[in-house]
Amino acid sequence: MEVILLLIYSFFVWLIFFKFKWLPWNFVSQVVVVSLPIFAMTALILVLNVVAPSSSDVRAINYVVQVVPRVTGRVIEVPVEANRPVRKGEVLFRIDPVPYQQQLAALEAKLPELSAKVDSADAYQRELGEQLRGARATREALAVRLQLAERRQRQTGELASSGAGSRFDHEQAQTEAASLRLDLVSTTAQMAQVQQKLSAQTRDGELSEVAQAQAGMVQLQAQIVEARWQLEQTVVRAPADGSVINLQLREGSYAASLPLTPVMTFVEREQWILAMFSQNELGNVAPGNEAEIALKVYPNRIIKCRVDSVVWASGTGQLPISGMIPQTGTSPLPPGRIAVRLRPDGRDRDVFIAMGAQGQGAIYTEHGKLIHIVRRVILRVGSKLDWLVLKLH
């Protein structure tokens, strides 16, 4: 664009000073003619860098997922191909599920046994409760009978001492009272034994045997849930729309659940278009501003965008927190750059952009719209130069 403006300016200089000779071509006019475009172009570029900043570092960045299986086993199927589009949820590969099916079946086979233990423990607790209630009722009945027997013992003793009663009746009453005392002591001991068994309870009022059986049941159910989850993990699916690269799996290979050894790399379709700017260029940039980019993968093509956001952070602002004093004077820090995220807009909303594509771009702010045309022309001329492949082999 600068060359075009200089050519236009030179044409008017030729018309004024040489063709029609409206002004004399002397030392003063020569200084003015040479100085004017220099100052004008400098002022134009400086203003343009503020109202329509440009970047020579525009790049496309995709999310990358290192695919690592959650379970270990032999691979039995790999239905995907490298560098082919894959939809979210499609199967990437399958691991032999037989060992995990057997483990799940073995755990599920233990369910009836543990369920029977829980039922038996509940029945035992109910039985102890019934025994305690029966012992209490028997003790109360024996206490009443003992009171009557002791009263009869006193009455027969008084009659026997006065000669009005039989000595045998008195002895029989004594024997009955003694027998009831023994039965009462035995019933009391039996009730204490039952109470001691019932005293081993949890905070919820359950016997330890019941709590242990229920804990075993809960543990088994958790193991079954984990076994089912492991069985589901034998089928690994695509986390999003994208494609698989660095595919290392083949049928019969062994896939291990090791984070440092991914079996393939998945590149998601969602991507970020980032344009890097100097920190003093972004004073007028705001979300929603119009932007244009020209990538080398698409020579002579302008992709319309909108400013999504400004990433107000830079790596030079991160200072490691450690026990060592940072050495700031040994080497200069690189100039801080601020990234601006752009989103393709309009008819270019769904354009395919290869991951790692680079190029140049510009943002058109709400200021100085009259001179935005200069930046647009400069960007389009640069995109045409992308046709040139500058190598001699």
Coordinates of C-alpha atoms in Angstrom, one line a residue:
M1 CA 0.0 0.0 0.0
E2 CA 2.9 2.4 0.8
V3 CA 4.3 1.8 -2.7
I4 CA 0.9 2.5 -4.3
L5 CA 0.6 5.8 -2.4
L6 CA 4.1 6.8 -3.3
L7 CA 3.4 6.1 -7.0
I8 CA 0.2 8.2 -6.8
Y9 CA 2.2 11.0 -5.1
S10 CA 4.9 10.8 -7.7
F11 CA 2.4 11.0 -10.5
F12 CA 1.0 14.3 -9.1
V13 CA 4.5 15.7 -8.6
W14 CA 5.3 14.9 -12.2
L15 CA 2.1 16.7 -13.3
I16 CA 2.7 19.8 -11.2
F17 CA 6.4 20.3 -11.6
F18 CA 7.2 18.8 -15.0
K19 CA 4.1 18.3 -17.1
F20 CA 2.3 21.6 -16.5
K21 CA 5.1 23.4 -14.6
W22 CA 2.7 25.1 -12.3
L23 CA 5.4 25.4 -9.6
P24 CA 9.2 25.9 -10.1
W25 CA 11.5 22.9 -9.5
N26 CA 14.1 24.5 -7.2
F27 CA 15.9 23.6 -4.0
V28 CA 13.0 24.5 -1.7
S29 CA 10.4 22.6 -3.7
Q30 CA 12.7 19.6 -3.9
V31 CA 13.1 19.5 -0.1
V32 CA 9.3 19.9 0.3
V33 CA 8.6 17.2 -2.3
V34 CA 11.0 14.7 -0.6
S35 CA 10.1 15.5 3.0
L36 CA 6.3 15.5 2.6
P37 CA 5.8 11.8 1.8
I38 CA 8.2 10.7 4.5
F39 CA 6.4 12.6 7.3
A40 CA 3.0 11.8 5.9
M41 CA 3.7 8.1 5.6
T42 CA 5.3 7.9 9.0
A43 CA 2.3 9.7 10.6
L44 CA -0.2 7.5 8.7
I45 CA 1.6 4.2 9.8
L46 CA 1.8 5.4 13.5
V47 CA -1.8 6.3 13.6
L48 CA -2.8 3.1 11.8
N49 CA -0.9 1.0 14.4
V50 CA -3.3 2.4 17.0
V51 CA -6.6 2.4 15.3
A52 CA -6.1 -0.7 13.2
P53 CA -3.3 -2.8 14.7
S54 CA -1.7 -5.6 12.7
S55 CA 0.0 -8.8 13.7
S56 CA 2.5 -10.8 11.7
D57 CA 2.0 -13.7 14.2
V58 CA -1.4 -15.3 13.7
R59 CA -1.7 -19.0 14.5
A60 CA -4.4 -21.7 14.8
I61 CA -4.3 -23.8 18.0
N62 CA -6.4 -26.9 18.6
Y63 CA -7.1 -28.8 21.8
V64 CA -5.0 -32.0 21.9
V65 CA -6.0 -35.0 24.1
Q66 CA -3.5 -37.7 24.8
V67 CA -5.6 -40.9 24.8
V68 CA -4.7 -43.3 27.6
P69 CA -6.9 -46.3 28.4
R70 CA -8.3 -46.5 31.9
V71 CA -7.9 -50.2 32.0
T72 CA -5.2 -52.6 30.8
G73 CA -5.6 -55.4 28.3
R74 CA -5.2 -56.7 24.8
V75 CA -6.6 -54.6 22.0
I76 CA -9.2 -56.6 19.9
E77 CA -10.4 -53.8 17.5
V78 CA -9.2 -50.4 16.2
P79 CA -12.0 -49.2 13.9
V80 CA -10.6 -45.7 13.3
E81 CA -7.9 -44.5 10.8
A82 CA -5.4 -41.8 11.3
N83 CA -6.1 -38.3 9.9
R84 CA -9.8 -39.1 9.3
P85 CA -12.6 -37.2 10.8
V86 CA -14.2 -38.8 13.9
R87 CA -17.5 -37.9 15.6
K88 CA -17.9 -37.5 19.3
G89 CA -18.8 -40.9 20.9
E90 CA -17.5 -43.0 18.0
V91 CA -15.4 -46.0 19.1
L92 CA -11.6 -45.4 18.9
F93 CA -10.6 -48.9 20.1
R94 CA -11.7 -51.9 22.1
I95 CA -9.9 -53.9 24.8
D96 CA -10.6 -57.6 25.4
P97 CA -13.6 -57.5 27.9
V98 CA -13.5 -61.2 28.9
P99 CA -11.3 -60.8 32.1
Y100 CA -13.5 -57.9 33.3
Q101 CA -16.7 -59.8 32.5
Q102 CA -15.4 -62.8 34.6
Q103 CA -14.5 -60.5 37.4
L104 CA -17.9 -58.9 37.4
A105 CA -19.7 -62.3 37.3
A106 CA -17.6 -63.5 40.2
L107 CA -18.5 -60.5 42.3
E108 CA -22.2 -60.8 41.4
A109 CA -22.2 -64.5 42.4
K110 CA -21.3 -63.4 46.0
L111 CA -24.4 -61.3 46.3
P112 CA -26.8 -64.1 47.4
E113 CA -24.3 -65.4 50.0
L114 CA -23.9 -61.9 51.6
S115 CA -27.6 -61.2 51.3
A116 CA -28.3 -64.4 53.3
K117 CA -25.7 -63.3 55.9
V118 CA -27.5 -60.0 56.3
D119 CA -30.9 -61.7 56.6
S120 CA -29.4 -64.2 59.2
A121 CA -27.9 -61.4 61.2
D122 CA -31.3 -59.5 61.2
A123 CA -33.1 -62.7 62.3
Y124 CA -30.6 -63.2 65.1
Q125 CA -31.1 -59.7 66.3
R126 CA -34.9 -60.2 66.3
E127 CA -34.5 -63.5 68.1
L128 CA -32.5 -61.9 70.8
G129 CA -35.1 -59.2 71.2
E130 CA -37.8 -61.9 71.6
Q131 CA -35.7 -63.8 74.1
L132 CA -35.2 -60.6 76.1
R133 CA -39.0 -59.8 76.1
G134 CA -39.8 -63.4 77.1
A135 CA -37.2 -63.4 79.9
R136 CA -38.6 -60.1 81.3
A137 CA -42.2 -61.5 81.2
T138 CA -41.1 -64.7 82.9
R139 CA -39.2 -62.8 85.6
E140 CA -42.2 -60.6 86.3
A141 CA -44.4 -63.7 86.6
L142 CA -41.9 -65.4 88.9
A143 CA -41.7 -62.3 91.0
V144 CA -45.4 -62.3 91.5
R145 CA -45.5 -66.0 92.3
L146 CA -42.6 -65.6 94.7
Q147 CA -44.5 -62.9 96.6
L148 CA -47.5 -65.2 97.0
A149 CA -45.3 -68.2 98.0
E150 CA -43.5 -66.1 100.6
R151 CA -46.8 -64.9 102.0
R152 CA -48.1 -68.5 102.1
Q153 CA -44.9 -69.5 103.8
R154 CA -45.4 -67.0 106.6
Q155 CA -49.1 -67.9 107.0
T156 CA -48.4 -71.7 107.2
G157 CA -45.6 -71.0 109.6
E158 CA -47.8 -69.0 111.9
L159 CA -50.5 -71.8 111.8
A160 CA -48.0 -74.5 112.4
S161 CA -46.5 -72.7 115.4
S162 CA -49.9 -72.2 117.0
G163 CA -50.9 -75.9 116.3
A164 CA -53.7 -74.9 114.0
G165 CA -51.9 -76.0 110.9
S166 CA -49.9 -78.8 109.4
R167 CA -46.1 -78.8 109.7
F168 CA -46.0 -80.5 106.3
D169 CA -47.9 -77.6 104.6
H170 CA -45.3 -75.2 106.1
E171 CA -42.4 -77.2 104.7
Q172 CA -44.1 -77.5 101.3
A173 CA -44.5 -73.7 101.2
Q174 CA -40.9 -73.2 102.1
T175 CA -39.8 -75.6 99.3
E176 CA -42.0 -73.8 96.7
A177 CA -40.7 -70.4 97.7
A178 CA -37.1 -71.6 97.5
S179 CA -37.8 -73.2 94.0
L180 CA -39.3 -69.9 92.8
R181 CA -36.2 -68.0 94.1
L182 CA -33.9 -70.3 92.1
D183 CA -36.1 -69.9 89.0
L184 CA -36.1 -66.1 89.4
V185 CA -32.3 -66.0 89.7
S186 CA -31.9 -68.2 86.6
T187 CA -34.3 -66.1 84.6
T188 CA -32.5 -62.9 85.7
A189 CA -29.1 -64.4 84.7
Q190 CA -30.6 -65.4 81.3
M191 CA -32.0 -61.9 80.7
A192 CA -28.6 -60.4 81.6
Q193 CA -26.9 -62.7 79.1
V194 CA -29.3 -61.6 76.4
Q195 CA -28.8 -58.0 77.3
Q196 CA -25.1 -58.4 77.1
K197 CA -25.4 -59.8 73.6
L198 CA -27.6 -56.9 72.7
S199 CA -25.2 -54.4 74.2
A200 CA -22.7 -54.8 71.3
Q201 CA -24.6 -52.3 69.1
T202 CA -23.6 -49.5 66.7
R203 CA -24.9 -45.9 67.1
D204 CA -27.8 -46.8 64.8
G205 CA -28.9 -49.5 67.3
E206 CA -27.8 -52.5 65.2
L207 CA -25.9 -55.5 66.4
S208 CA -22.2 -55.8 65.4
E209 CA -23.1 -58.9 63.5
V210 CA -25.7 -57.1 61.5
A211 CA -23.4 -54.1 60.9
Q212 CA -20.6 -56.3 59.7
A213 CA -22.9 -58.2 57.3
Q214 CA -24.2 -54.9 55.9
A215 CA -20.7 -53.4 55.6
G216 CA -19.7 -56.5 53.7
M217 CA -22.7 -56.1 51.4
V218 CA -21.9 -52.4 50.8
Q219 CA -18.3 -53.2 50.0
L220 CA -19.3 -55.9 47.6
Q221 CA -21.8 -53.5 45.9
A222 CA -19.0 -51.0 45.5
Q223 CA -16.7 -53.6 44.0
I224 CA -19.5 -54.5 41.5
V225 CA -19.9 -50.9 40.5
E226 CA -16.2 -50.6 40.0
A227 CA -16.1 -53.8 38.0
R228 CA -18.9 -52.6 35.8
W229 CA -17.1 -49.3 35.2
Q230 CA -13.9 -51.2 34.3
L231 CA -15.9 -53.3 31.8
E232 CA -17.3 -50.1 30.3
Q233 CA -13.8 -48.7 30.0
T234 CA -12.8 -51.5 27.7
V235 CA -14.5 -49.4 24.9
V236 CA -12.7 -46.1 24.4
R237 CA -14.7 -43.5 22.6
A238 CA -13.9 -40.1 21.0
P239 CA -14.2 -37.3 23.5
A240 CA -15.2 -34.7 20.9
D241 CA -15.4 -34.1 17.1
G242 CA -11.9 -34.3 15.6
S243 CA -9.3 -36.7 14.2
V244 CA -6.8 -39.2 15.4
I245 CA -3.1 -38.7 14.8
N246 CA 0.0 -40.6 16.1
L247 CA -2.1 -43.8 16.0
Q248 CA 0.1 -46.5 17.5
L249 CA -2.5 -49.3 18.2
R250 CA -3.0 -52.4 16.2
E251 CA -5.2 -55.4 16.9
G252 CA -3.4 -57.7 19.2
S253 CA -1.2 -55.0 20.8
Y254 CA -1.2 -54.5 24.5
A255 CA -2.7 -51.2 25.9
A256 CA -1.5 -50.2 29.4
S257 CA -3.1 -47.7 31.7
L258 CA 0.0 -45.6 32.1
P259 CA -0.3 -41.8 31.8
L260 CA 3.1 -41.3 30.3
T261 CA 2.5 -43.8 27.4
P262 CA -0.5 -42.6 25.3
V263 CA -1.7 -45.0 22.6
M264 CA -2.8 -42.2 20.3
T265 CA -3.3 -38.5 20.0
F266 CA -6.7 -36.9 19.5
V267 CA -7.0 -33.5 17.9
E268 CA -10.3 -31.8 18.7
R269 CA -12.0 -29.8 16.0
E270 CA -12.5 -26.8 18.3
Q271 CA -9.6 -24.4 18.0
W272 CA -8.4 -21.0 19.0
I273 CA -7.2 -18.4 16.5
L274 CA -4.7 -16.3 18.3
A275 CA -3.1 -13.1 17.1
M276 CA -0.1 -11.8 19.0
F277 CA 0.2 -8.0 19.5
S278 CA 2.5 -5.7 21.3
Q279 CA 1.2 -4.4 24.6
N280 CA 0.8 -0.8 23.5
E281 CA -1.3 -1.8 20.4
L282 CA -4.4 -2.9 22.3
G283 CA -5.6 0.3 23.8
N284 CA -8.6 0.6 21.5
V285 CA -9.3 -3.2 20.9
A286 CA -12.5 -4.5 22.3
P287 CA -14.6 -7.7 22.0
G288 CA -16.7 -7.6 18.9
N289 CA -14.3 -5.6 16.7
E290 CA -14.0 -6.6 13.1
A291 CA -10.8 -8.5 12.2
E292 CA -9.3 -10.1 9.1
I293 CA -6.6 -12.8 8.8
A294 CA -4.6 -14.1 5.9
L295 CA -3.1 -17.5 6.4
K296 CA -0.3 -19.1 4.3
V297 CA -2.4 -22.2 3.8
Y298 CA -4.9 -20.1 2.0
P299 CA -2.9 -17.7 -0.3
N300 CA -4.8 -14.7 -1.6
R301 CA -7.7 -15.3 0.8
I302 CA -9.0 -13.0 3.5
I303 CA -10.9 -14.7 6.4
K304 CA -13.3 -12.5 8.2
C305 CA -13.2 -12.7 12.0
R306 CA -14.5 -11.0 15.1
V307 CA -12.5 -10.3 18.3
D308 CA -13.7 -12.8 20.9
S309 CA -11.5 -11.6 23.8
V310 CA -8.1 -10.3 24.8
V311 CA -6.0 -12.6 26.8
W312 CA -4.7 -10.1 29.3
A313 CA -1.8 -12.3 30.4
S314 CA 1.8 -12.8 29.4
G315 CA 4.4 -15.3 30.2
T316 CA 6.8 -12.6 31.3
G317 CA 4.4 -11.8 34.1
Q318 CA 4.9 -15.2 35.7
L319 CA 7.7 -15.3 38.3
P320 CA 8.6 -18.7 39.8
I321 CA 7.9 -18.9 43.5
S322 CA 10.8 -20.8 45.0
G323 CA 13.6 -20.6 47.5
M324 CA 16.0 -19.0 45.0
I325 CA 16.3 -15.3 44.2
P326 CA 15.3 -14.7 40.5
Q327 CA 18.2 -13.7 38.4
T328 CA 16.8 -10.8 36.4
G329 CA 20.0 -9.2 35.3
T330 CA 21.8 -12.0 33.5
S331 CA 19.7 -12.1 30.3
P332 CA 17.0 -9.7 29.0
L333 CA 13.5 -10.9 29.1
P334 CA 11.8 -11.4 25.7
P335 CA 9.3 -8.6 24.8
G336 CA 5.9 -9.3 26.3
R337 CA 3.2 -10.1 23.8
I338 CA -0.6 -10.2 24.4
A339 CA -2.7 -12.7 22.6
V340 CA -6.1 -11.8 21.1
R341 CA -8.5 -14.6 20.4
L342 CA -10.4 -14.3 17.1
R343 CA -13.4 -16.2 15.8
P344 CA -14.2 -16.7 12.1
D345 CA -17.4 -14.8 11.3
G346 CA -20.0 -14.6 8.5
R347 CA -19.5 -17.0 5.6
D348 CA -16.1 -18.0 7.0
R349 CA -17.6 -19.2 10.3
D350 CA -17.2 -22.9 9.4
V351 CA -14.0 -22.6 7.4
F352 CA -11.5 -25.4 7.9
I353 CA -8.2 -24.1 9.3
A354 CA -5.4 -26.6 9.8
M355 CA -3.9 -26.9 13.2
G356 CA -0.6 -24.9 13.3
A357 CA -1.5 -22.6 10.4
Q358 CA 0.2 -19.3 10.6
G359 CA -0.2 -15.9 8.9
Q360 CA -0.9 -12.3 9.5
G361 CA -4.0 -10.3 10.5
A362 CA -5.4 -7.0 11.6
I363 CA -8.1 -5.7 13.9
Y364 CA -10.3 -2.7 12.9
T365 CA -11.3 -0.7 16.0
E366 CA -14.1 1.9 16.3
H367 CA -11.6 4.7 15.8
G368 CA -10.1 6.1 12.6
K369 CA -12.4 4.2 10.3
L370 CA -11.5 6.5 7.3
I371 CA -7.9 5.1 7.2
H372 CA -8.9 1.5 7.8
I373 CA -8.8 1.0 4.0
V374 CA -5.0 1.4 4.1
R375 CA -4.7 -1.5 6.5
R376 CA -7.1 -3.6 4.4
V377 CA -5.1 -3.0 1.2
I378 CA -1.8 -3.8 3.0
L379 CA -3.2 -7.1 4.3
R380 CA -4.6 -8.1 0.9
V381 CA -1.3 -7.3 -0.9
G382 CA 0.5 -9.4 1.7
S383 CA -1.9 -12.3 1.2
K384 CA -1.1 -12.3 -2.6
L385 CA 2.6 -12.6 -1.8
D386 CA 1.8 -15.9 -0.1
W387 CA 1.6 -17.4 -3.6
L388 CA 5.4 -17.0 -3.8
V389 CA 7.3 -20.1 -2.8
L390 CA 10.8 -18.7 -2.2
K391 CA 13.1 -21.7 -2.6
L392 CA 15.4 -22.8 -5.4
H393 CA 15.0 -26.6 -5.2

